Short mmCIF file of C-alpha atoms in Angstrom, two decimals:
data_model
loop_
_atom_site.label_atom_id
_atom_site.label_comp_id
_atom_site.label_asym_id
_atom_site.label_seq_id
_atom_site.Cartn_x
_atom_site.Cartn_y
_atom_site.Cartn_z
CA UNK A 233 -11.44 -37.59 18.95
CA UNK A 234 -14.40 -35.91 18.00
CA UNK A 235 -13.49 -31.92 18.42
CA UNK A 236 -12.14 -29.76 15.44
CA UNK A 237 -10.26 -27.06 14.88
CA UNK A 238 -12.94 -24.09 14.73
CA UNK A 239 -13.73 -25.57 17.86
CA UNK A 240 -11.13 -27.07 19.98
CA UNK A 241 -10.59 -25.30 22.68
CA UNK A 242 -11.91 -21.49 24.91
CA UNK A 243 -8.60 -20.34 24.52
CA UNK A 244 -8.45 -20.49 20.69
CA UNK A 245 -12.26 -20.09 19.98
CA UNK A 246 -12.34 -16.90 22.80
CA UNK A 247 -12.03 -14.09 21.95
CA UNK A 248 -10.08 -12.12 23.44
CA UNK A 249 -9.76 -8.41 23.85
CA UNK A 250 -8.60 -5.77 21.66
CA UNK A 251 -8.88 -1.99 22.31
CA UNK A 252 -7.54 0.87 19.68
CA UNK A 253 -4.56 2.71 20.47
CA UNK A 254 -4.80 6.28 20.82
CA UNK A 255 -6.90 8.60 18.07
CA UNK A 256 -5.05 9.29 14.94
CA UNK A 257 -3.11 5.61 15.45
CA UNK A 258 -3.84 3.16 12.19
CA UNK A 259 -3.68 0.25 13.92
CA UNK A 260 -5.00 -1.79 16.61
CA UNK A 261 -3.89 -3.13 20.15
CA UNK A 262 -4.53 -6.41 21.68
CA UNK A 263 -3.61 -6.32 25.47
CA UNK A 264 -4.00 -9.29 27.55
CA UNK A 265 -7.44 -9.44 29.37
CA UNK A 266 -6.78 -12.72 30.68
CA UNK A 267 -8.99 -14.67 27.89
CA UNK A 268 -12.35 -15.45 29.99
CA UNK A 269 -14.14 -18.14 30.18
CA UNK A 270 -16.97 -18.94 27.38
CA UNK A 271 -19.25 -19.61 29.63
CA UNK A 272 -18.61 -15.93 31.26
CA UNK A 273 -19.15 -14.58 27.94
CA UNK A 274 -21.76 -16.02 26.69
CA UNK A 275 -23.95 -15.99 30.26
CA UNK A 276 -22.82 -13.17 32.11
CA UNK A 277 -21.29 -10.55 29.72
CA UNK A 278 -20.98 -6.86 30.90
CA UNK A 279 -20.66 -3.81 28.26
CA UNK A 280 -16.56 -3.99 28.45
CA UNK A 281 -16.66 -7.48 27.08
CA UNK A 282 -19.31 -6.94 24.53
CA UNK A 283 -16.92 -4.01 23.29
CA UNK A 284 -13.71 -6.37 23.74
CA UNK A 285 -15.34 -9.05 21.83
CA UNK A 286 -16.36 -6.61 18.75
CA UNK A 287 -13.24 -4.98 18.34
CA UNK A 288 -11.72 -8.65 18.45
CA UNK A 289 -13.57 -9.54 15.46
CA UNK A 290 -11.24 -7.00 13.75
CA UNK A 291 -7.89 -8.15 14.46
CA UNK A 292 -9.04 -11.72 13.55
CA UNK A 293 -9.88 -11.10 10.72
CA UNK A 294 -6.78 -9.90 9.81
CA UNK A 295 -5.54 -12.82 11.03
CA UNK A 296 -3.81 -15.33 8.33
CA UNK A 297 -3.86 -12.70 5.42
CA UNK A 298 -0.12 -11.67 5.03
CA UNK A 299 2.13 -14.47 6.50
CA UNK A 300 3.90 -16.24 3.68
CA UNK A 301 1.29 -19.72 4.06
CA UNK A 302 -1.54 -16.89 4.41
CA UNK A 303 -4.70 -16.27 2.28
CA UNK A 304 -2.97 -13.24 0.11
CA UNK A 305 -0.04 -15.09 -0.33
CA UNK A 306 -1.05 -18.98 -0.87
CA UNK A 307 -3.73 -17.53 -3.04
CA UNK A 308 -1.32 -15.43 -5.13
CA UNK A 309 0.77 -17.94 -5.79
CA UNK A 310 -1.66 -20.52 -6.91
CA UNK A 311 -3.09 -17.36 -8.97
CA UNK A 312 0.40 -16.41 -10.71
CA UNK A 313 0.23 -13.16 -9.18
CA UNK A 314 3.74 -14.26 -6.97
CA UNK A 315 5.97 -16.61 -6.16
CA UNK A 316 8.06 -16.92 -2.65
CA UNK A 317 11.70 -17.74 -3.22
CA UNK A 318 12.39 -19.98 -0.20
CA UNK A 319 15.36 -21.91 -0.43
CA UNK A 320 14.77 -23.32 2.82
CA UNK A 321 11.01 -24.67 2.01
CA UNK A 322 10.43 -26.53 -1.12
CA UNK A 323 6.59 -26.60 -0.83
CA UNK A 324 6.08 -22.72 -2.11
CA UNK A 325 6.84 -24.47 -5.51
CA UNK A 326 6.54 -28.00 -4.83
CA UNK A 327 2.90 -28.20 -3.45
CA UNK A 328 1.66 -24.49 -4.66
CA UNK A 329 3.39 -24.68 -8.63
CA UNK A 330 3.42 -28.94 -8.87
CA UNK A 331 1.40 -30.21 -6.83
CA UNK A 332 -0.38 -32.61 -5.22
CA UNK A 333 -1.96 -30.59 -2.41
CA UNK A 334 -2.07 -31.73 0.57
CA UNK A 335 -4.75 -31.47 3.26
CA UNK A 336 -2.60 -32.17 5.99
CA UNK A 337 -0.28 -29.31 6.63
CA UNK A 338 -0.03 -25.53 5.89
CA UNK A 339 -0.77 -25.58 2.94
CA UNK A 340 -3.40 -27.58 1.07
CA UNK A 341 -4.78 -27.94 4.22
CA UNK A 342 -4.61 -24.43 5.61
CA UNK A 343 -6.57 -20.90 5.94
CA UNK A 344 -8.87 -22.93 7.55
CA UNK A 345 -8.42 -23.08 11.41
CA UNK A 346 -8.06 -18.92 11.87
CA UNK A 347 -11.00 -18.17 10.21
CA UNK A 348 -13.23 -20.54 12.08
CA UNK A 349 -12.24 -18.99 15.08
CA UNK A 350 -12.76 -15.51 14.20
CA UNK A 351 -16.20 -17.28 13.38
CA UNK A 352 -16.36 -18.90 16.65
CA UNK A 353 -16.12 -15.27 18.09
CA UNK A 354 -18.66 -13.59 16.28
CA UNK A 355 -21.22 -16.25 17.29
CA UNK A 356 -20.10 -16.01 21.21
CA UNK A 357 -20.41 -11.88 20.53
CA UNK A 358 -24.05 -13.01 19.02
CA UNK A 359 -25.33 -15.13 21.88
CA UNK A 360 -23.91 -12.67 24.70
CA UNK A 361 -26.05 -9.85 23.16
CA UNK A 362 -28.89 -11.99 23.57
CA UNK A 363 -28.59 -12.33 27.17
CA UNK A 364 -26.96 -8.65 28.72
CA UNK A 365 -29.36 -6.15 29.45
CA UNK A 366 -31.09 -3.65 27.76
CA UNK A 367 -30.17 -1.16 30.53
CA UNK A 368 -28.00 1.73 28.88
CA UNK A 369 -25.26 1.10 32.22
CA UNK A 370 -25.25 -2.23 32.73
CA UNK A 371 -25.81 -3.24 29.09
CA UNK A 372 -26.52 -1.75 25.51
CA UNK A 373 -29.99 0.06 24.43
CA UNK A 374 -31.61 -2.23 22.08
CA UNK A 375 -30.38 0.10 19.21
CA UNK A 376 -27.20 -0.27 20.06
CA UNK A 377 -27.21 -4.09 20.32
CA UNK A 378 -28.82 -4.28 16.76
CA UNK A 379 -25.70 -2.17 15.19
CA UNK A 380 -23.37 -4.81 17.08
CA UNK A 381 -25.10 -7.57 15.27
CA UNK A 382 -24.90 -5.87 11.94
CA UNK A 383 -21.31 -5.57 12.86
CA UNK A 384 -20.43 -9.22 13.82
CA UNK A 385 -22.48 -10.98 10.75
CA UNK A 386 -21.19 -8.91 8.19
CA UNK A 387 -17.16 -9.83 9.71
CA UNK A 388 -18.45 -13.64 10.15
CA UNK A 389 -19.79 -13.54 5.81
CA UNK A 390 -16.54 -12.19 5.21
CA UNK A 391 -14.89 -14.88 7.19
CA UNK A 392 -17.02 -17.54 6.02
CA UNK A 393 -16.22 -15.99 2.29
CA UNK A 394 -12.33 -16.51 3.01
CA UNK A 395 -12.91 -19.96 3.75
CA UNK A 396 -14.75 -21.02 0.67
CA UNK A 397 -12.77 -19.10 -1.93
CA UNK A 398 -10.13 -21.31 -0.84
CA UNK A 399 -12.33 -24.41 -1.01
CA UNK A 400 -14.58 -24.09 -3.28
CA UNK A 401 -16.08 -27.49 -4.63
CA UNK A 402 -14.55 -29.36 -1.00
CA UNK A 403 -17.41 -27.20 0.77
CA UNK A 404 -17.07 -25.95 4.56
CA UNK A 405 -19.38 -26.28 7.19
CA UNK A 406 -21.41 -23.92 8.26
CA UNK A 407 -24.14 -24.81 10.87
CA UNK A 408 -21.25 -24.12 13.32
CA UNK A 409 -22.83 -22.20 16.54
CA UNK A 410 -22.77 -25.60 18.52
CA UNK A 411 -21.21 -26.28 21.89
CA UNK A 412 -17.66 -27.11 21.98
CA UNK A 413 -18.57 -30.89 23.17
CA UNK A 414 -21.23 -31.36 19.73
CA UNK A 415 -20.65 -33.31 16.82
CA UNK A 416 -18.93 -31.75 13.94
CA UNK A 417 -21.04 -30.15 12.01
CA UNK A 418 -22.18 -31.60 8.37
CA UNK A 419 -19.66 -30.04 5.25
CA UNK A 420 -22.06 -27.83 3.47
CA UNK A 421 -21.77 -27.55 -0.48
CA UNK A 422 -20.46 -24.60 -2.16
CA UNK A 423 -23.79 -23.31 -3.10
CA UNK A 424 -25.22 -23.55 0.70
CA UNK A 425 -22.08 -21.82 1.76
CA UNK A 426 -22.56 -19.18 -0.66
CA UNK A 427 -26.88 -19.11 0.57
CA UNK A 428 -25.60 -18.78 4.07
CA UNK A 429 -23.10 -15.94 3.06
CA UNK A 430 -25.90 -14.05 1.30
CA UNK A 431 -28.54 -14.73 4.73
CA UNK A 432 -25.64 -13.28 6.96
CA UNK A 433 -25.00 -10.05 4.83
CA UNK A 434 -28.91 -9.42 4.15
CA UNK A 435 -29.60 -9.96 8.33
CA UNK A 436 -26.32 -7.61 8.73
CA UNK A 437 -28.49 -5.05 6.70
CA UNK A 438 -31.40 -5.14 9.10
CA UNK A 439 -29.59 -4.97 11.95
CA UNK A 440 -27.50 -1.93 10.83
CA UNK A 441 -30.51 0.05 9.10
CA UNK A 442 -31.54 -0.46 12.78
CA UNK A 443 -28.63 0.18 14.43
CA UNK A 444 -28.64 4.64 14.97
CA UNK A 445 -25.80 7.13 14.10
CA UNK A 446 -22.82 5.35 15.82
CA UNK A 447 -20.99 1.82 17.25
CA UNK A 448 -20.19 1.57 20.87
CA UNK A 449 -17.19 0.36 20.37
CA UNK A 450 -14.09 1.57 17.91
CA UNK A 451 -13.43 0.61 14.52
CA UNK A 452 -9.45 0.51 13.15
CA UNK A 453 -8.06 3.07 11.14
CA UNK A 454 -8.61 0.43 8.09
CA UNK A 455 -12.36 1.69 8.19
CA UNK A 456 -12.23 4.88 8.51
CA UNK A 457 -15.29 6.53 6.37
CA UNK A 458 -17.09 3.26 7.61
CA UNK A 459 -17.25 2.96 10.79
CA UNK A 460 -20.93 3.95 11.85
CA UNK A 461 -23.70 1.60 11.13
CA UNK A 462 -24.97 3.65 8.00
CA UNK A 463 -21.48 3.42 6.53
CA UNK A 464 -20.47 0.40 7.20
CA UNK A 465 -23.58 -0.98 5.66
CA UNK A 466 -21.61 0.65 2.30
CA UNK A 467 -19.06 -1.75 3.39
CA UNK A 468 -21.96 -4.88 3.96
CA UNK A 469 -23.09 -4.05 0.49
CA UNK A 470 -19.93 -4.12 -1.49
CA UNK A 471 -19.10 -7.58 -0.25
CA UNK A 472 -22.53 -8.61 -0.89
CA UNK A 473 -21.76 -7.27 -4.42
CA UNK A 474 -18.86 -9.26 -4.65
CA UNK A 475 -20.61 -12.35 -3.48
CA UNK A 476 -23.85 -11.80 -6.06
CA UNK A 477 -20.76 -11.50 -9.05
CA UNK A 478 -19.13 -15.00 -7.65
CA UNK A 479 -22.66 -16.55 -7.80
CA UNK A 480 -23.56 -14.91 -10.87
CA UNK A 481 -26.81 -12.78 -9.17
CA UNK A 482 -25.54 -10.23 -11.70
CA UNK A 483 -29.33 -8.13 -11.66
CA UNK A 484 -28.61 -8.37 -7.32
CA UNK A 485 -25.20 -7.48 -7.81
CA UNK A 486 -26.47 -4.30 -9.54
CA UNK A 487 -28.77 -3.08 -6.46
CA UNK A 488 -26.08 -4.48 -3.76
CA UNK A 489 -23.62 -2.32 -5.86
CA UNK A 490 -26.05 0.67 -5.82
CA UNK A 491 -25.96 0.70 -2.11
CA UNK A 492 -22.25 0.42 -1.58
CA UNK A 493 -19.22 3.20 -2.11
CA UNK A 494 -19.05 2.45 -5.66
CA UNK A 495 -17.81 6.12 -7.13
CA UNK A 496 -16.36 7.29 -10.67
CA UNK A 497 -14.65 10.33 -9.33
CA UNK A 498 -11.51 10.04 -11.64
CA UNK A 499 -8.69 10.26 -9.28
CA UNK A 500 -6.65 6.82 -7.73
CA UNK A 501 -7.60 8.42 -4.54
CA UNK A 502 -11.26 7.43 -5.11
CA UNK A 503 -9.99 4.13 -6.82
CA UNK A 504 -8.19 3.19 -2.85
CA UNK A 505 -11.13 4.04 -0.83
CA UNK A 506 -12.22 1.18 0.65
CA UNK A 507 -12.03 -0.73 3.91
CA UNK A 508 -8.34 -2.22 4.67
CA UNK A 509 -7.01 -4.67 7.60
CA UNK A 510 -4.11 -2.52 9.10
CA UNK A 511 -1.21 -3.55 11.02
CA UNK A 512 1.43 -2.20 13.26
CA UNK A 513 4.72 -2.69 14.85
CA UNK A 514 4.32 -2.00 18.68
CA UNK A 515 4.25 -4.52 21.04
CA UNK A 516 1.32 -7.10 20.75
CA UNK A 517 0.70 -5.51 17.45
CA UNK A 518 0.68 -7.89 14.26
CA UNK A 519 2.80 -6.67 11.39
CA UNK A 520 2.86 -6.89 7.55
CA UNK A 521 5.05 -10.17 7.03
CA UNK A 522 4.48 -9.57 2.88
CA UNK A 523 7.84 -7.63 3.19
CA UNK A 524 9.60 -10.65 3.80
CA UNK A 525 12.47 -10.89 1.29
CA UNK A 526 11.14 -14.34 -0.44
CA UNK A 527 7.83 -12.53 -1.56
CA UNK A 528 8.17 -11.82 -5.44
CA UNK A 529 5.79 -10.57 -8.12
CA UNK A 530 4.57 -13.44 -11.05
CA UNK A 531 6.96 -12.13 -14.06
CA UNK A 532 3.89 -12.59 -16.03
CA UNK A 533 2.10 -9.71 -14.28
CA UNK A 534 4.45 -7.31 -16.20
CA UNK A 535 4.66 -9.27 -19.39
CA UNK A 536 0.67 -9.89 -20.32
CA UNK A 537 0.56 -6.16 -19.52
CA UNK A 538 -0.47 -3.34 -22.48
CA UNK A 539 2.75 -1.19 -22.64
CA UNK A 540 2.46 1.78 -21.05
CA UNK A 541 -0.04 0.15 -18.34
CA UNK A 542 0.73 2.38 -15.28
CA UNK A 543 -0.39 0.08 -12.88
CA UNK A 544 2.48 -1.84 -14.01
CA UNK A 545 5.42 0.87 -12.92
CA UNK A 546 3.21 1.48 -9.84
CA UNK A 547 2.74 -1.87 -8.18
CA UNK A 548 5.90 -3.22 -9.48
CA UNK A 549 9.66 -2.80 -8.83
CA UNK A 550 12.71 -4.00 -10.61
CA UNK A 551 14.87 -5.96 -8.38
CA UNK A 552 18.06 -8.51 -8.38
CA UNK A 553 16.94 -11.34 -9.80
CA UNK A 554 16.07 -14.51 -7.67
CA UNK A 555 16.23 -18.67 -8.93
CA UNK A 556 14.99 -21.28 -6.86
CA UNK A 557 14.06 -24.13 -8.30
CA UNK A 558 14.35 -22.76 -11.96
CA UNK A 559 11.89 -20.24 -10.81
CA UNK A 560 13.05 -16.77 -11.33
CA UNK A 561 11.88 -13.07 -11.06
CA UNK A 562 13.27 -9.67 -10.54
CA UNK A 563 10.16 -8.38 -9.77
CA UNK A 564 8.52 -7.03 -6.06
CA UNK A 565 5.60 -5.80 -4.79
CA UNK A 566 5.86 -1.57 -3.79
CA UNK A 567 2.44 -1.82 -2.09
CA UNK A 568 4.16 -3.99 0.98
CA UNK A 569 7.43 -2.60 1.71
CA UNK A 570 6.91 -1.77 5.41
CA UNK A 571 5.48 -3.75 8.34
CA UNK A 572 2.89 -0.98 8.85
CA UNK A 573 1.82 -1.23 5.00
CA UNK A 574 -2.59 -1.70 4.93
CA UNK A 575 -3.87 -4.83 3.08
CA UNK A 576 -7.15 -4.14 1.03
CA UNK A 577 -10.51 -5.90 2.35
CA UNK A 578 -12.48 -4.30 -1.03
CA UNK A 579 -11.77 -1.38 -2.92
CA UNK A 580 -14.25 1.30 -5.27
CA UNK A 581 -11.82 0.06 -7.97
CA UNK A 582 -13.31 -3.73 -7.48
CA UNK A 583 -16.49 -2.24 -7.04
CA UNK A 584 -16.49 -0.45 -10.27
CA UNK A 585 -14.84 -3.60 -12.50
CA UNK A 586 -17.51 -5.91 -10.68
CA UNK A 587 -20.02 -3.14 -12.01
CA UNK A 588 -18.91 -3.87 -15.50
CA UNK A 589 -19.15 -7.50 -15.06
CA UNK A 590 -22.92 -7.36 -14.11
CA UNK A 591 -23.77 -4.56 -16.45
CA UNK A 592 -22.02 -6.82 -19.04
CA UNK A 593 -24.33 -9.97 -18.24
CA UNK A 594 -27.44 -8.20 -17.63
CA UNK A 595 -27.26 -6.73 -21.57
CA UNK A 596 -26.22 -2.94 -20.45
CA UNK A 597 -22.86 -3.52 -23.00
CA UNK A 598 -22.71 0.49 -23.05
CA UNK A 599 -22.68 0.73 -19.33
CA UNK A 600 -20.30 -2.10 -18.96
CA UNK A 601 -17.67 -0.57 -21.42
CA UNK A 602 -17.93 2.99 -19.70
CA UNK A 603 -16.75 0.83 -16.09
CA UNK A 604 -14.28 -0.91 -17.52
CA UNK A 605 -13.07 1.66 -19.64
CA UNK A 606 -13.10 4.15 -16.02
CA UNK A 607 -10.41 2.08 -15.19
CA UNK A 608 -8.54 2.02 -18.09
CA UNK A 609 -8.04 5.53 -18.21
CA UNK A 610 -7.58 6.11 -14.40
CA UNK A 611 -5.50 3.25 -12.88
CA UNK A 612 -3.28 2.16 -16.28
CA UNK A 613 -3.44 5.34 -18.37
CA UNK A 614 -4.82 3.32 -21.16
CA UNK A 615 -7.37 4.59 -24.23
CA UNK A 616 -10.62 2.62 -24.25
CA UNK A 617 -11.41 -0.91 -25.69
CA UNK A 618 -14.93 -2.35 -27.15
CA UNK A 619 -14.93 -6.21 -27.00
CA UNK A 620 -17.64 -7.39 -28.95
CA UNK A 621 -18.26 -10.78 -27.73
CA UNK A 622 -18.84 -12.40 -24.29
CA UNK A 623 -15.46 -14.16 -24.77
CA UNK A 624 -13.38 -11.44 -25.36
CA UNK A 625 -14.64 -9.08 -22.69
CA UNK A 626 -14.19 -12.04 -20.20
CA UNK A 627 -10.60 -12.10 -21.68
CA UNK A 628 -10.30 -7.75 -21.40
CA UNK A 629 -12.13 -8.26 -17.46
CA UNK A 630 -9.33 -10.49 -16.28
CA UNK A 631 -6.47 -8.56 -17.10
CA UNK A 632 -7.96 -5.15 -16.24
CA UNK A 633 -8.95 -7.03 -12.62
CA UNK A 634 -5.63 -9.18 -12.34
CA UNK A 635 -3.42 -6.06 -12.63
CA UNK A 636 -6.09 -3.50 -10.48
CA UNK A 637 -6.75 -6.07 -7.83
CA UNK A 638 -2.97 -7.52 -7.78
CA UNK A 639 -1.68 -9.33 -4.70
CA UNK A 640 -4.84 -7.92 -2.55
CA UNK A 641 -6.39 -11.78 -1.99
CA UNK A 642 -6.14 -14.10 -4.37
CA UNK A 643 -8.44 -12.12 -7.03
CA UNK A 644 -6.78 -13.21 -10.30
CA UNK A 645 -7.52 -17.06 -9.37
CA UNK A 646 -10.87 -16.96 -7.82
CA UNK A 647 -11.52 -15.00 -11.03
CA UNK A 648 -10.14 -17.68 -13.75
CA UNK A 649 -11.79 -20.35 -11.64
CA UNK A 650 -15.10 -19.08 -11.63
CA UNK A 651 -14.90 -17.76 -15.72
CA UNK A 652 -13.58 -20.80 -16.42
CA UNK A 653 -9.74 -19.79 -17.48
CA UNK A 654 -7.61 -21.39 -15.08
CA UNK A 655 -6.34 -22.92 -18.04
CA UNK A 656 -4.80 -19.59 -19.06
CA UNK A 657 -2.42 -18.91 -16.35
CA UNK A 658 0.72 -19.32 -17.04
CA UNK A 659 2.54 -22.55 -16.12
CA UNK A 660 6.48 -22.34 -15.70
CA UNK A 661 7.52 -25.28 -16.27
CA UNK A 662 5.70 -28.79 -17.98
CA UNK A 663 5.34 -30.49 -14.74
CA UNK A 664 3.67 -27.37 -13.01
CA UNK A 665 -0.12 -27.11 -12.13
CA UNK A 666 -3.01 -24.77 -11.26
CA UNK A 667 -4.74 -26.02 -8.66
CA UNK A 668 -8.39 -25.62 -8.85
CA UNK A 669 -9.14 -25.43 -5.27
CA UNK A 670 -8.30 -26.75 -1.78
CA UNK A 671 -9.29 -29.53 0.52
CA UNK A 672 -11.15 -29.60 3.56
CA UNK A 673 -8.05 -30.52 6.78
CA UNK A 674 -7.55 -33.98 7.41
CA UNK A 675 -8.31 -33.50 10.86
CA UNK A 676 -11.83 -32.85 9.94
CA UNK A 677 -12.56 -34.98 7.80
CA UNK A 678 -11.45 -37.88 10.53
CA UNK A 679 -13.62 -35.62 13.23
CA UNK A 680 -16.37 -36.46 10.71
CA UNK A 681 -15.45 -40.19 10.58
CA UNK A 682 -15.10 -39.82 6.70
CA UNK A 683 -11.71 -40.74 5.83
CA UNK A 684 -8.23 -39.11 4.80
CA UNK A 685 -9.89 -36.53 2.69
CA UNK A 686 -13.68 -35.45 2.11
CA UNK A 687 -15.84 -33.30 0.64
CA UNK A 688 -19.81 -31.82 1.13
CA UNK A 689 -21.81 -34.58 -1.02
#
């Protein structure tokens, strides 16, 4: 059988409506509007669906980020920033810690199918704007369709950025806006990945610079400050920032950064602002499932601290310790106690340590040192350091961004990859490994008529 997941079927590729609950709510609803057709969608779309179809985007891309074999988690664990303590499943240490991965089930294989969906959505929002009217009634003003499009490429980058964090070297496809009934698409290489991520957030850009004062259709409570076109192009930029640090574009990541929320106001207020997923516990909602009980902190977090890092008493609590395995910690996670508790997309405080990165490899040491310094002093309540060489402020970067960034999406082992440290997270136990990155699903790579396992060439 030829079809793959990102595109199997309407009813997972569709997207399907979502509406905000009332003002002042911090999360968002998804009732049941019956999940039309594609072809409705895409060749006879009327404003409701247009709006139903954006404000999807939203709640899937929240989708897969806090259930225990979801992006924070799997990605933390790899990382050493947690473990989860299931007695009743093995493969949290077996596959994650030990290894082999596999690309067949939840694992090794997974944060895959969810994001191509959410993907899948974003181009059937795309080609439905090119075919409903102009008319301000019976469609959108062409103003109005341009900030949609800034919208839905900057959610689809992000998407397409989930996917090949996780993959890295294995590649993804991207050349996916096909009909359900084409041939899979060829895996693209890390670096075309990456080109196509940059393409969508730099045509997000012109469409929002074009898009006027508002959206017209809500935003969740997770973006509140950016939810008009001119704001959320803050957002646009500070993943583009992110994404010109991952490639190392450090002069780009510079002027993306300069464009974005970035702020040194010295309060952890400014730190948090950002743009979050948010979650809820009505009916239909989606909750936070990091609270689960088998979700503990990496000891290690606390341990390669400085004493008297703050970060440390604030992120972490001290609970009954928990062995599985031989694995043990007494450590949890205060940011997701509650169902209701906000998972960050990107924060200023990212912003600011990507800032010293790229200030750091562009020769402005000075400017690099005041960033990461910033930090220091506001998150952990630490005096200033001066590394000297490249090595050690590499060394100083990933601790200051391991414990700001900690358990938000995988941060500390994208990081080590890409600096070339995965050798110095901590193994706990001789037969343990870090994996360096995942595989593309079986099921695609037999779609593709390329064996058990494959990768781009």
């Amino acid at each position: 059988m030829r079809t793959t997941n990102h595109r199997r079927r309407p009813g997972m590729a569709l997207l399907v409506a979502a509406a905000l609950l009332a003002a002042g709510c911090n999360d968002i609803s998804v009732p049941d509007y019956n999940n039309p057709g594609l072809e409705e969608v895409e060749t006879s779309p009327d404003p409701s669906s247009i709006r139903n179809l954006a404000t999807g985007l939203l709640i899937g891309a929240r989708n897969d980020q806090t259930d225990r074999t979801s992006y924070v988690s799997q990605l933390g664990i790899v990382g050493r920033e947690a473990y989860i303590l299931d007695g009743s499943d093995p493969r949290y240490i077996s596959e994650l810690l030990i290894g082999p991965l596999s690309n067949s089930g939840a694992f090794g294989g997974g944060l895959w199918a969810l994001r191509y969906a959410n993907i899948r959505n974003a181009n059937i929002l795309l080609n439905a704007l090119n075919v409903i009217s102009d008319d301000p009634v019976a469609g959108f003003p062409a103003q109005q369709k341009e900030a949609i499009r800034g919208f839905a490429k900057t959610i689809q980058a992000l998407d397409f950025l989930l996917v090949i964090n996780a993959r890295d070297l294995s590649g993804a496809p991207i050349d996916v806006n096909q009909p359900v009934d084409a041939d899979p698409p060829p895996l693209a290489t890390k670096a075309q990945v990456f080109a196509h991520i940059v393409q969508l957030l730099e045509e997000g850009r012109t469409h929002l610079l074009a898009g006027g004062a508002a959206f017209p259709f809500p935003l969740s409570a997770g973006f509140n400050g950016f939810n008009t076109p001119p704001t959320f192009l803050q957002f646009n930029r500070a993943l583009k920032a992110r994404v010109d640090v991952y490639m190392g574009n450090y002069a780009a990541a510079l002027t993306s950064l300069s464009q974005s929320f970035v702020d040194l106001t010295p309060t952890l207020a400014a730190l948090n602002r950002g743009a979050y997923h948010v979650y809820g516990t009505a009916s239909g909602e989606t909750a936070n499932l990091l609270t689960n009980a088998t979700v503990y902190a990496h000891p290690s977090v606390a341990t390669g601290a400085e004493p008297g890092d703050a970060r440390v008493a604030r992120k972490l609590v001290t609970v009954p310790p928990r062995t599985i395995s031989g694995i043990t910690s007494n450590l949890k996670f205060t940011a997701y106690t509650q169902p209701t508790d906000p998972v960050p997309i990107i924060r200023n405080e990212e912003l600011i340590l990507l800032r010293a990165e790229a200030r750091w490899f562009t020769g402005d040491k000075p400017g690099a040192l005041a960033d990461l310094n910033h930090v220091r002093a506001v998150s952990a309540g630490l005096g200033p350091i001066a590394p000297v060489t490249d090595a050690d402020f590499i060394t100083a970067l990933l601790r200051e961004r391991r414990l700001s960034l900690l358990m938000e999406g995988g941060h500390s082992w994208i990081d080590h990859r890409r600096l070339g440290r995965l050798g110095d997270l901590p193994r706990d136990a001789a037969n343990h490994n870090v994996h360096p990155r995942y595989f593309v699903p079986q099921g695609e790579c037999l779609a593709r008529s390329l064996g058990e396992t494959c990768a781009a060439a």
